[in-house]
PDB file of C-alpha atoms in Angstrom:
ATOM      1  CA  MET A   1     -31.840-168.904  30.795  1.00 68.00           C
ATOM      2  CA  PRO A   2     -32.563-168.470  34.512  1.00 69.00           C
ATOM      3  CA  ILE A   3     -29.556-167.660  36.646  1.00 73.00           C
ATOM      4  CA  PRO A   4     -28.727-170.432  38.992  1.00 68.00           C
ATOM      5  CA  ASP A   5     -29.685-169.589  42.628  1.00 70.00           C
ATOM      6  CA  VAL A   6     -26.127-169.844  43.687  1.00 67.00           C
ATOM      7  CA  PHE A   7     -25.187-166.870  41.549  1.00 73.00           C
ATOM      8  CA  ARG A   8     -28.055-164.469  42.340  1.00 76.00           C
ATOM      9  CA  ASP A   9     -26.299-162.620  45.266  1.00 78.00           C
ATOM     10  CA  ARG A  10     -23.274-162.181  43.058  1.00 78.00           C
ATOM     11  CA  VAL A  11     -25.364-160.614  40.352  1.00 82.00           C
ATOM     12  CA  ALA A  12     -26.833-158.199  42.885  1.00 80.00           C
ATOM     13  CA  THR A  13     -23.529-157.110  44.317  1.00 84.00           C
ATOM     14  CA  TRP A  14     -21.508-157.023  41.042  1.00 85.00           C
ATOM     15  CA  ASP A  15     -19.934-153.635  40.186  1.00 85.00           C
ATOM     16  CA  GLY A  16     -19.712-154.305  36.486  1.00 84.00           C
ATOM     17  CA  THR A  17     -15.943-155.090  36.362  1.00 90.00           C
ATOM     18  CA  PRO A  18     -15.321-158.507  34.852  1.00 90.00           C
ATOM     19  CA  ALA A  19     -12.708-160.822  36.448  1.00 89.00           C
ATOM     20  CA  PRO A  20      -9.942-162.291  34.341  1.00 94.00           C
ATOM     21  CA  THR A  21     -10.515-165.725  32.877  1.00 96.00           C
ATOM     22  CA  ARG A  22      -8.402-168.883  33.374  1.00 96.00           C
ATOM     23  CA  ALA A  23      -7.937-171.422  30.465  1.00 97.00           C
ATOM     24  CA  ALA A  24      -9.572-174.685  31.155  1.00 98.00           C
ATOM     25  CA  ALA A  25     -10.684-177.955  29.422  1.00 98.00           C
ATOM     26  CA  THR A  26     -13.283-180.560  29.937  1.00 97.00           C
ATOM     27  CA  ILE A  27     -14.369-183.855  28.249  1.00 98.00           C
ATOM     28  CA  ALA A  28     -17.886-185.160  27.980  1.00 97.00           C
ATOM     29  CA  LEU A  29     -17.430-188.877  28.122  1.00 96.00           C
ATOM     30  CA  VAL A  30     -20.196-190.815  26.284  1.00 96.00           C
ATOM     31  CA  ARG A  31     -20.922-194.504  26.139  1.00 93.00           C
ATOM     32  CA  PRO A  32     -23.946-196.474  24.782  1.00 93.00           C
ATOM     33  CA  GLY A  33     -26.701-197.323  27.270  1.00 90.00           C
ATOM     34  CA  VAL A  34     -30.022-199.100  27.354  1.00 88.00           C
ATOM     35  CA  GLY A  35     -31.926-195.757  27.581  1.00 84.00           C
ATOM     36  CA  GLY A  36     -29.775-194.031  25.009  1.00 92.00           C
ATOM     37  CA  PRO A  37     -26.366-192.523  25.323  1.00 95.00           C
ATOM     38  CA  GLU A  38     -24.933-192.112  28.764  1.00 94.00           C
ATOM     39  CA  THR A  39     -22.458-189.537  30.191  1.00 94.00           C
ATOM     40  CA  TYR A  40     -20.275-189.408  33.263  1.00 92.00           C
ATOM     41  CA  LEU A  41     -20.975-186.540  35.664  1.00 92.00           C
ATOM     42  CA  LEU A  42     -19.405-185.438  38.901  1.00 89.00           C
ATOM     43  CA  ARG A  43     -21.286-183.310  41.538  1.00 85.00           C
ATOM     44  CA  ARG A  44     -18.981-180.673  42.953  1.00 63.00           C
ATOM     45  CA  GLN A  45     -18.768-180.422  46.749  1.00 51.00           C
ATOM     46  CA  GLN A  46     -20.789-177.752  48.363  1.00 50.00           C
ATOM     47  CA  THR A  47     -17.614-176.283  49.798  1.00 43.00           C
ATOM     48  CA  MET A  48     -16.079-175.569  46.360  1.00 43.00           C
ATOM     49  CA  ALA A  49     -15.693-171.976  45.512  1.00 42.00           C
ATOM     50  CA  PHE A  50     -16.713-172.457  41.872  1.00 48.00           C
ATOM     51  CA  ALA A  51     -20.046-174.053  40.965  1.00 49.00           C
ATOM     52  CA  PRO A  52     -20.782-175.738  44.286  1.00 50.00           C
ATOM     53  CA  GLY A  53     -23.311-178.637  44.086  1.00 68.00           C
ATOM     54  CA  MET A  54     -23.311-178.481  40.330  1.00 80.00           C
ATOM     55  CA  TYR A  55     -23.118-181.589  38.055  1.00 88.00           C
ATOM     56  CA  VAL A  56     -20.150-181.243  35.717  1.00 90.00           C
ATOM     57  CA  PHE A  57     -18.081-183.241  33.205  1.00 95.00           C
ATOM     58  CA  PRO A  58     -14.485-184.160  34.182  1.00 94.00           C
ATOM     59  CA  GLY A  59     -12.245-181.252  33.653  1.00 94.00           C
ATOM     60  CA  GLY A  60     -10.386-178.353  35.148  1.00 93.00           C
ATOM     61  CA  GLY A  61      -7.889-175.492  34.697  1.00 95.00           C
ATOM     62  CA  LEU A  62      -4.794-175.545  32.540  1.00 96.00           C
ATOM     63  CA  GLN A  63      -1.596-176.054  34.571  1.00 95.00           C
ATOM     64  CA  GLU A  64       1.812-174.849  33.537  1.00 95.00           C
ATOM     65  CA  SER A  65       3.055-178.434  33.365  1.00 95.00           C
ATOM     66  CA  ASP A  66       0.338-179.026  30.679  1.00 97.00           C
ATOM     67  CA  ARG A  67       2.663-177.071  28.363  1.00 96.00           C
ATOM     68  CA  GLU A  68       5.575-179.522  28.716  1.00 94.00           C
ATOM     69  CA  VAL A  69       6.331-181.879  25.924  1.00 89.00           C
ATOM     70  CA  VAL A  70       4.367-185.189  25.990  1.00 94.00           C
ATOM     71  CA  GLY A  71       4.246-188.212  23.811  1.00 95.00           C
ATOM     72  CA  TRP A  72       1.584-187.535  21.238  1.00 96.00           C
ATOM     73  CA  VAL A  73      -0.217-189.093  18.327  1.00 97.00           C
ATOM     74  CA  GLY A  74      -3.136-187.729  16.359  1.00 97.00           C
ATOM     75  CA  PRO A  75      -3.868-184.266  14.949  1.00 97.00           C
ATOM     76  CA  SER A  76      -0.846-181.857  15.374  1.00 96.00           C
ATOM     77  CA  SER A  77      -0.660-178.773  17.565  1.00 97.00           C
ATOM     78  CA  SER A  78      -1.232-176.558  14.507  1.00 97.00           C
ATOM     79  CA  GLN A  79      -4.321-178.501  13.551  1.00 97.00           C
ATOM     80  CA  TRP A  80      -5.738-178.293  17.077  1.00 98.00           C
ATOM     81  CA  GLY A  81      -4.848-174.506  17.145  1.00 98.00           C
ATOM     82  CA  GLU A  82      -6.974-174.022  13.962  1.00 97.00           C
ATOM     83  CA  ARG A  83      -9.853-176.030  15.551  1.00 97.00           C
ATOM     84  CA  LEU A  84      -9.748-174.419  18.940  1.00 97.00           C
ATOM     85  CA  GLY A  85      -9.077-170.851  17.673  1.00 96.00           C
ATOM     86  CA  CYS A  86      -5.752-170.340  19.497  1.00 97.00           C
ATOM     87  CA  ASP A  87      -1.983-170.725  18.981  1.00 97.00           C
ATOM     88  CA  PRO A  88      -0.593-174.142  18.642  1.00 97.00           C
ATOM     89  CA  ASP A  89       1.196-174.252  22.013  1.00 97.00           C
ATOM     90  CA  THR A  90      -1.954-173.302  23.842  1.00 97.00           C
ATOM     91  CA  ALA A  91      -3.999-175.742  21.776  1.00 98.00           C
ATOM     92  CA  ARG A  92      -1.622-178.610  22.737  1.00 98.00           C
ATOM     93  CA  ALA A  93      -1.800-177.581  26.432  1.00 98.00           C
ATOM     94  CA  LEU A  94      -5.537-177.612  26.374  1.00 98.00           C
ATOM     95  CA  VAL A  95      -5.749-181.150  24.945  1.00 98.00           C
ATOM     96  CA  VAL A  96      -3.122-182.272  27.544  1.00 98.00           C
ATOM     97  CA  ALA A  97      -5.212-180.536  30.319  1.00 98.00           C
ATOM     98  CA  ALA A  98      -8.352-182.278  29.117  1.00 98.00           C
ATOM     99  CA  VAL A  99      -6.872-185.683  29.069  1.00 98.00           C
ATOM    100  CA  ARG A 100      -4.983-185.241  32.304  1.00 97.00           C
ATOM    101  CA  GLU A 101      -8.041-183.903  34.241  1.00 95.00           C
ATOM    102  CA  THR A 102     -10.241-186.521  32.880  1.00 96.00           C
ATOM    103  CA  PHE A 103      -7.865-189.230  34.050  1.00 95.00           C
ATOM    104  CA  GLU A 104      -7.503-187.609  37.433  1.00 93.00           C
ATOM    105  CA  GLU A 105     -11.208-187.243  37.940  1.00 91.00           C
ATOM    106  CA  SER A 106     -12.466-190.407  36.381  1.00 92.00           C
ATOM    107  CA  GLY A 107      -9.691-192.905  35.642  1.00 93.00           C
ATOM    108  CA  ILE A 108     -10.463-192.914  32.025  1.00 94.00           C
ATOM    109  CA  LEU A 109      -7.143-192.536  30.065  1.00 97.00           C
ATOM    110  CA  PHE A 110      -6.920-191.605  26.428  1.00 98.00           C
ATOM    111  CA  ALA A 111      -3.333-192.836  25.879  1.00 98.00           C
ATOM    112  CA  GLY A 112      -1.725-195.974  24.430  1.00 97.00           C
ATOM    113  CA  ALA A 113       1.607-197.496  23.413  1.00 97.00           C
ATOM    114  CA  ASP A 114       1.099-196.107  19.830  1.00 97.00           C
ATOM    115  CA  GLU A 115      -1.423-194.676  17.494  1.00 96.00           C
ATOM    116  CA  HIS A 116      -3.102-198.116  17.075  1.00 96.00           C
ATOM    117  CA  SER A 117      -3.588-198.922  20.789  1.00 96.00           C
ATOM    118  CA  VAL A 118      -5.122-197.543  23.942  1.00 96.00           C
ATOM    119  CA  VAL A 119      -4.743-198.687  27.537  1.00 95.00           C
ATOM    120  CA  ALA A 120      -7.209-201.443  28.214  1.00 90.00           C
ATOM    121  CA  ASP A 121      -7.468-201.240  31.976  1.00 90.00           C
ATOM    122  CA  THR A 122      -6.662-198.365  34.377  1.00 92.00           C
ATOM    123  CA  SER A 123      -7.763-200.034  37.620  1.00 89.00           C
ATOM    124  CA  SER A 124      -4.484-201.129  38.905  1.00 91.00           C
ATOM    125  CA  PRO A 125      -3.291-199.715  42.249  1.00 91.00           C
ATOM    126  CA  GLU A 126      -0.170-198.190  40.487  1.00 94.00           C
ATOM    127  CA  LEU A 127      -2.347-196.259  38.018  1.00 93.00           C
ATOM    128  CA  GLN A 128      -4.874-195.242  40.717  1.00 91.00           C
ATOM    129  CA  LYS A 129      -1.980-193.852  42.759  1.00 93.00           C
ATOM    130  CA  ALA A 130      -0.670-192.020  39.728  1.00 94.00           C
ATOM    131  CA  ARG A 131      -4.233-190.266  39.548  1.00 93.00           C
ATOM    132  CA  LEU A 132      -3.630-188.952  43.017  1.00 91.00           C
ATOM    133  CA  ASP A 133      -0.075-187.818  42.377  1.00 94.00           C
ATOM    134  CA  LEU A 134      -1.239-185.902  39.263  1.00 94.00           C
ATOM    135  CA  ASP A 135      -4.087-184.335  41.243  1.00 90.00           C
ATOM    136  CA  ALA A 136      -1.724-183.302  43.924  1.00 90.00           C
ATOM    137  CA  GLY A 137       0.745-181.683  41.479  1.00 92.00           C
ATOM    138  CA  GLU A 138       3.500-184.141  42.548  1.00 94.00           C
ATOM    139  CA  LEU A 139       3.651-185.541  38.915  1.00 94.00           C
ATOM    140  CA  SER A 140       3.378-183.959  35.488  1.00 95.00           C
ATOM    141  CA  PHE A 141       1.308-185.687  32.919  1.00 97.00           C
ATOM    142  CA  GLY A 142       4.292-185.816  30.503  1.00 96.00           C
ATOM    143  CA  ASP A 143       6.361-187.672  33.157  1.00 96.00           C
ATOM    144  CA  PHE A 144       3.409-189.921  33.813  1.00 97.00           C
ATOM    145  CA  LEU A 145       3.242-190.986  30.120  1.00 97.00           C
ATOM    146  CA  GLY A 146       6.934-191.164  29.636  1.00 96.00           C
ATOM    147  CA  ALA A 147       7.624-193.444  32.571  1.00 96.00           C
ATOM    148  CA  ARG A 148       5.156-195.960  30.989  1.00 96.00           C
ATOM    149  CA  ASP A 149       6.045-195.468  27.308  1.00 97.00           C
ATOM    150  CA  LEU A 150       2.692-194.144  26.519  1.00 97.00           C
ATOM    151  CA  VAL A 151       1.576-191.485  24.045  1.00 98.00           C
ATOM    152  CA  LEU A 152      -1.590-189.170  24.280  1.00 98.00           C
ATOM    153  CA  ARG A 153      -4.195-190.151  21.682  1.00 98.00           C
ATOM    154  CA  SER A 154      -5.453-186.754  20.614  1.00 98.00           C
ATOM    155  CA  ASP A 155      -7.283-188.444  17.737  1.00 97.00           C
ATOM    156  CA  LEU A 156      -9.736-190.023  20.284  1.00 97.00           C
ATOM    157  CA  LEU A 157     -10.986-186.476  21.183  1.00 98.00           C
ATOM    158  CA  GLY A 158     -13.357-184.208  19.326  1.00 98.00           C
ATOM    159  CA  ALA A 159     -13.614-180.429  19.912  1.00 98.00           C
ATOM    160  CA  TRP A 160     -17.200-179.522  20.634  1.00 98.00           C
ATOM    161  CA  SER A 161     -17.611-176.035  21.993  1.00 97.00           C
ATOM    162  CA  HIS A 162     -15.897-173.105  23.725  1.00 97.00           C
ATOM    163  CA  TRP A 163     -17.627-171.391  26.703  1.00 96.00           C
ATOM    164  CA  ILE A 164     -16.582-168.450  28.753  1.00 95.00           C
ATOM    165  CA  THR A 165     -17.921-167.917  32.224  1.00 91.00           C
ATOM    166  CA  PRO A 166     -20.265-164.780  32.506  1.00 88.00           C
ATOM    167  CA  ALA A 167     -18.605-161.593  33.468  1.00 88.00           C
ATOM    168  CA  PHE A 168     -20.338-161.202  36.896  1.00 86.00           C
ATOM    169  CA  GLU A 169     -18.777-164.463  38.269  1.00 86.00           C
ATOM    170  CA  PRO A 170     -15.520-163.802  40.266  1.00 85.00           C
ATOM    171  CA  ARG A 171     -13.950-167.078  39.183  1.00 86.00           C
ATOM    172  CA  ARG A 172     -14.162-167.116  35.373  1.00 92.00           C
ATOM    173  CA  TYR A 173     -13.018-169.927  33.038  1.00 95.00           C
ATOM    174  CA  ASP A 174     -12.316-169.889  29.342  1.00 97.00           C
ATOM    175  CA  THR A 175     -13.128-173.516  28.666  1.00 98.00           C
ATOM    176  CA  ARG A 176     -12.905-175.832  25.650  1.00 98.00           C
ATOM    177  CA  PHE A 177     -15.443-178.633  25.707  1.00 98.00           C
ATOM    178  CA  PHE A 178     -14.220-181.898  24.110  1.00 98.00           C
ATOM    179  CA  VAL A 179     -16.139-185.082  23.506  1.00 98.00           C
ATOM    180  CA  ALA A 180     -14.984-188.682  23.505  1.00 97.00           C
ATOM    181  CA  ALA A 181     -16.216-192.321  23.608  1.00 96.00           C
ATOM    182  CA  VAL A 182     -14.911-194.380  26.549  1.00 93.00           C
ATOM    183  CA  PRO A 183     -12.089-196.733  25.417  1.00 92.00           C
ATOM    184  CA  ARG A 184     -13.023-200.279  25.305  1.00 88.00           C
ATOM    185  CA  GLY A 185     -12.208-202.079  28.571  1.00 85.00           C
ATOM    186  CA  GLN A 186     -11.803-199.012  30.656  1.00 87.00           C
ATOM    187  CA  SER A 187     -14.005-198.111  33.610  1.00 79.00           C
ATOM    188  CA  VAL A 188     -14.183-195.131  36.074  1.00 77.00           C
ATOM    189  CA  GLY A 189     -12.056-195.375  39.313  1.00 64.00           C
ATOM    190  CA  THR A 190     -12.463-193.857  42.709  1.00 60.00           C
ATOM    191  CA  LEU A 191     -14.193-190.535  43.390  1.00 60.00           C
ATOM    192  CA  PRO A 192     -11.892-187.528  43.168  1.00 60.00           C
ATOM    193  CA  GLY A 193     -11.698-185.057  46.019  1.00 57.00           C
ATOM    194  CA  GLU A 194     -13.552-182.296  44.463  1.00 57.00           C
ATOM    195  CA  ALA A 195     -16.747-184.257  44.053  1.00 52.00           C
ATOM    196  CA  ASP A 196     -19.161-185.865  46.605  1.00 63.00           C
ATOM    197  CA  ARG A 197     -20.878-187.967  43.980  1.00 72.00           C
ATOM    198  CA  ALA A 198     -20.265-189.411  40.472  1.00 80.00           C
ATOM    199  CA  THR A 199     -22.585-191.192  38.161  1.00 84.00           C
ATOM    200  CA  TRP A 200     -23.114-192.694  34.725  1.00 89.00           C
ATOM    201  CA  ALA A 201     -26.633-191.617  33.709  1.00 88.00           C
ATOM    202  CA  SER A 202     -28.623-191.575  30.434  1.00 92.00           C
ATOM    203  CA  ILE A 203     -28.440-188.110  29.036  1.00 95.00           C
ATOM    204  CA  ALA A 204     -32.138-188.011  28.621  1.00 94.00           C
ATOM    205  CA  SER A 205     -32.685-188.758  32.321  1.00 91.00           C
ATOM    206  CA  VAL A 206     -30.156-186.151  33.213  1.00 90.00           C
ATOM    207  CA  LEU A 207     -32.018-183.464  31.224  1.00 93.00           C
ATOM    208  CA  GLU A 208     -35.275-184.489  32.850  1.00 93.00           C
ATOM    209  CA  ALA A 209     -33.740-184.324  36.439  1.00 90.00           C
ATOM    210  CA  VAL A 210     -32.466-180.807  35.683  1.00 88.00           C
ATOM    211  CA  LYS A 211     -35.869-179.745  34.362  1.00 89.00           C
ATOM    212  CA  ALA A 212     -37.585-181.151  37.431  1.00 89.00           C
ATOM    213  CA  GLY A 213     -35.106-179.292  39.798  1.00 85.00           C
ATOM    214  CA  GLU A 214     -33.663-182.587  40.998  1.00 85.00           C
ATOM    215  CA  ALA A 215     -30.175-181.838  39.702  1.00 83.00           C
ATOM    216  CA  ALA A 216     -28.328-178.520  39.077  1.00 83.00           C
ATOM    217  CA  MET A 217     -26.061-177.734  36.112  1.00 86.00           C
ATOM    218  CA  LEU A 218     -24.492-174.654  34.687  1.00 84.00           C
ATOM    219  CA  PRO A 219     -25.829-173.685  31.224  1.00 85.00           C
ATOM    220  CA  PRO A 220     -22.840-174.984  29.277  1.00 91.00           C
ATOM    221  CA  THR A 221     -23.060-178.449  30.768  1.00 93.00           C
ATOM    222  CA  TRP A 222     -26.810-178.578  30.312  1.00 91.00           C
ATOM    223  CA  ILE A 223     -26.721-177.327  26.712  1.00 92.00           C
ATOM    224  CA  THR A 224     -23.938-179.866  25.924  1.00 95.00           C
ATOM    225  CA  CYS A 225     -26.017-182.692  27.448  1.00 95.00           C
ATOM    226  CA  ARG A 226     -29.027-181.603  25.336  1.00 94.00           C
ATOM    227  CA  GLU A 227     -26.738-181.502  22.164  1.00 95.00           C
ATOM    228  CA  LEU A 228     -25.406-185.052  23.025  1.00 96.00           C
ATOM    229  CA  ALA A 229     -28.814-186.568  23.850  1.00 93.00           C
ATOM    230  CA  GLN A 230     -29.012-188.508  20.523  1.00 91.00           C
ATOM    231  CA  ALA A 231     -25.185-189.059  20.127  1.00 93.00           C
ATOM    232  CA  ASP A 232     -23.713-192.129  18.627  1.00 94.00           C
ATOM    233  CA  PRO A 233     -20.574-192.900  20.564  1.00 93.00           C
ATOM    234  CA  THR A 234     -19.087-194.640  17.500  1.00 93.00           C
ATOM    235  CA  THR A 235     -19.273-191.562  15.363  1.00 96.00           C
ATOM    236  CA  LEU A 236     -18.942-188.957  18.104  1.00 96.00           C
ATOM    237  CA  VAL A 237     -15.473-187.716  17.148  1.00 95.00           C
ATOM    238  CA  ASP A 238     -16.267-187.598  13.529  1.00 95.00           C
ATOM    239  CA  ASP A 239     -19.591-185.686  14.249  1.00 95.00           C
ATOM    240  CA  ALA A 240     -17.570-183.199  16.267  1.00 97.00           C
ATOM    241  CA  ARG A 241     -15.469-182.294  13.251  1.00 93.00           C
ATOM    242  CA  ALA A 242     -18.522-180.850  11.564  1.00 92.00           C
ATOM    243  CA  ARG A 243     -19.177-178.283  14.334  1.00 94.00           C
ATOM    244  CA  GLU A 244     -17.962-174.663  14.500  1.00 92.00           C
ATOM    245  CA  VAL A 245     -16.045-173.993  17.640  1.00 95.00           C
ATOM    246  CA  ARG A 246     -16.271-170.324  18.754  1.00 94.00           C
ATOM    247  CA  PRO A 247     -16.377-168.486  22.024  1.00 95.00           C
ATOM    248  CA  ILE A 248     -19.825-168.398  23.721  1.00 94.00           C
ATOM    249  CA  GLU A 249     -20.188-166.076  26.665  1.00 92.00           C
ATOM    250  CA  PRO A 250     -23.712-165.728  28.167  1.00 87.00           C
ATOM    251  CA  ARG A 251     -24.504-162.167  29.191  1.00 85.00           C
ATOM    252  CA  LEU A 252     -26.901-160.726  31.738  1.00 82.00           C
ATOM    253  CA  VAL A 253     -30.312-159.508  30.559  1.00 82.00           C
ATOM    254  CA  LYS A 254     -33.085-157.953  32.580  1.00 79.00           C
ATOM    255  CA  VAL A 255     -36.665-159.029  31.814  1.00 82.00           C
ATOM    256  CA  ASP A 256     -39.581-157.573  33.761  1.00 80.00           C
ATOM    257  CA  GLY A 257     -37.204-156.650  36.646  1.00 76.00           C
ATOM    258  CA  GLU A 258     -35.601-160.035  36.874  1.00 77.00           C
ATOM    259  CA  TRP A 259     -32.035-160.950  35.663  1.00 78.00           C
ATOM    260  CA  PHE A 260     -31.449-163.765  33.275  1.00 80.00           C
ATOM    261  CA  LEU A 261     -28.592-165.131  31.151  1.00 80.00           C
ATOM    262  CA  ASP A 262     -29.035-164.816  27.396  1.00 81.00           C
ATOM    263  CA  ASN A 263     -28.562-167.950  25.349  1.00 70.00           C
ATOM    264  CA  PRO A 264     -26.515-167.175  22.230  1.00 68.00           C
ATOM    265  CA  ILE A 265     -27.220-170.637  20.828  1.00 66.00           C
ATOM    266  CA  GLU A 266     -31.055-170.208  20.963  1.00 57.00           C
ATOM    267  CA  GLU A 267     -30.856-166.691  19.755  1.00 46.00           C
ATOM    268  CA  GLU A 268     -28.934-167.826  16.592  1.00 48.00           C
ATOM    269  CA  ALA A 269     -31.305-170.685  16.027  1.00 42.00           C
ATOM    270  CA  HIS A 270     -34.287-168.364  16.023  1.00 39.00           C
ATOM    271  CA  GLY A 271     -32.689-165.722  14.003  1.00 41.00           C
TER     272      GLY A 271
END
């Protein structure tokens, strides 16, 4: 995989010492579209320290408040720990972080009054303000849910993959990728501060735009889009259960004097 231009200077000056990683979570939102399945993407502002100008799924780093107790239905912490390859408490925090970050950055909320319901509309001024308060760290997700008698619907998420930022990058993330279909009736809200553009787009068109150099993505996002290009939103979470989730960390390789990132997925596919 070619190294994104934004990283080339970092590779040239890297001393070989990897920076520590930070746990993170992201959700690829999928909905049906005329041209095939669509996903929601944010373009990070050029001023951001990590992945400036890149199109990404909603997500972000795990916060200490994500470890607090929240109302919860669906697979247990232990079940998520087995699925994500970590201890139950960390697994629970990762699911909370994924749902919280997605609500902050898109307005899509995977929560309901019980295991049989999901919030039908998140466009009210009160909920939009809550997004801002969560993003500013002025409100924990547990308090947000508790004040509204809501529970997190972990059963609406599917674990998809586990990517680790390459060692040469000074800001590194250990990220679990989840997938989910957009709940009926919900729509995205205002643009978050970390992004300068957001869009629903057919996954096929996104892949073509990246290939043509009209959009930029980090390899994990691009590969996830490629894997979801034929996804059926109605079976997405069930399909995710059949996948193996294991750490994937692209590494630097030199070919004819040029640096590239290896692609462990492609290497395994071709033996």
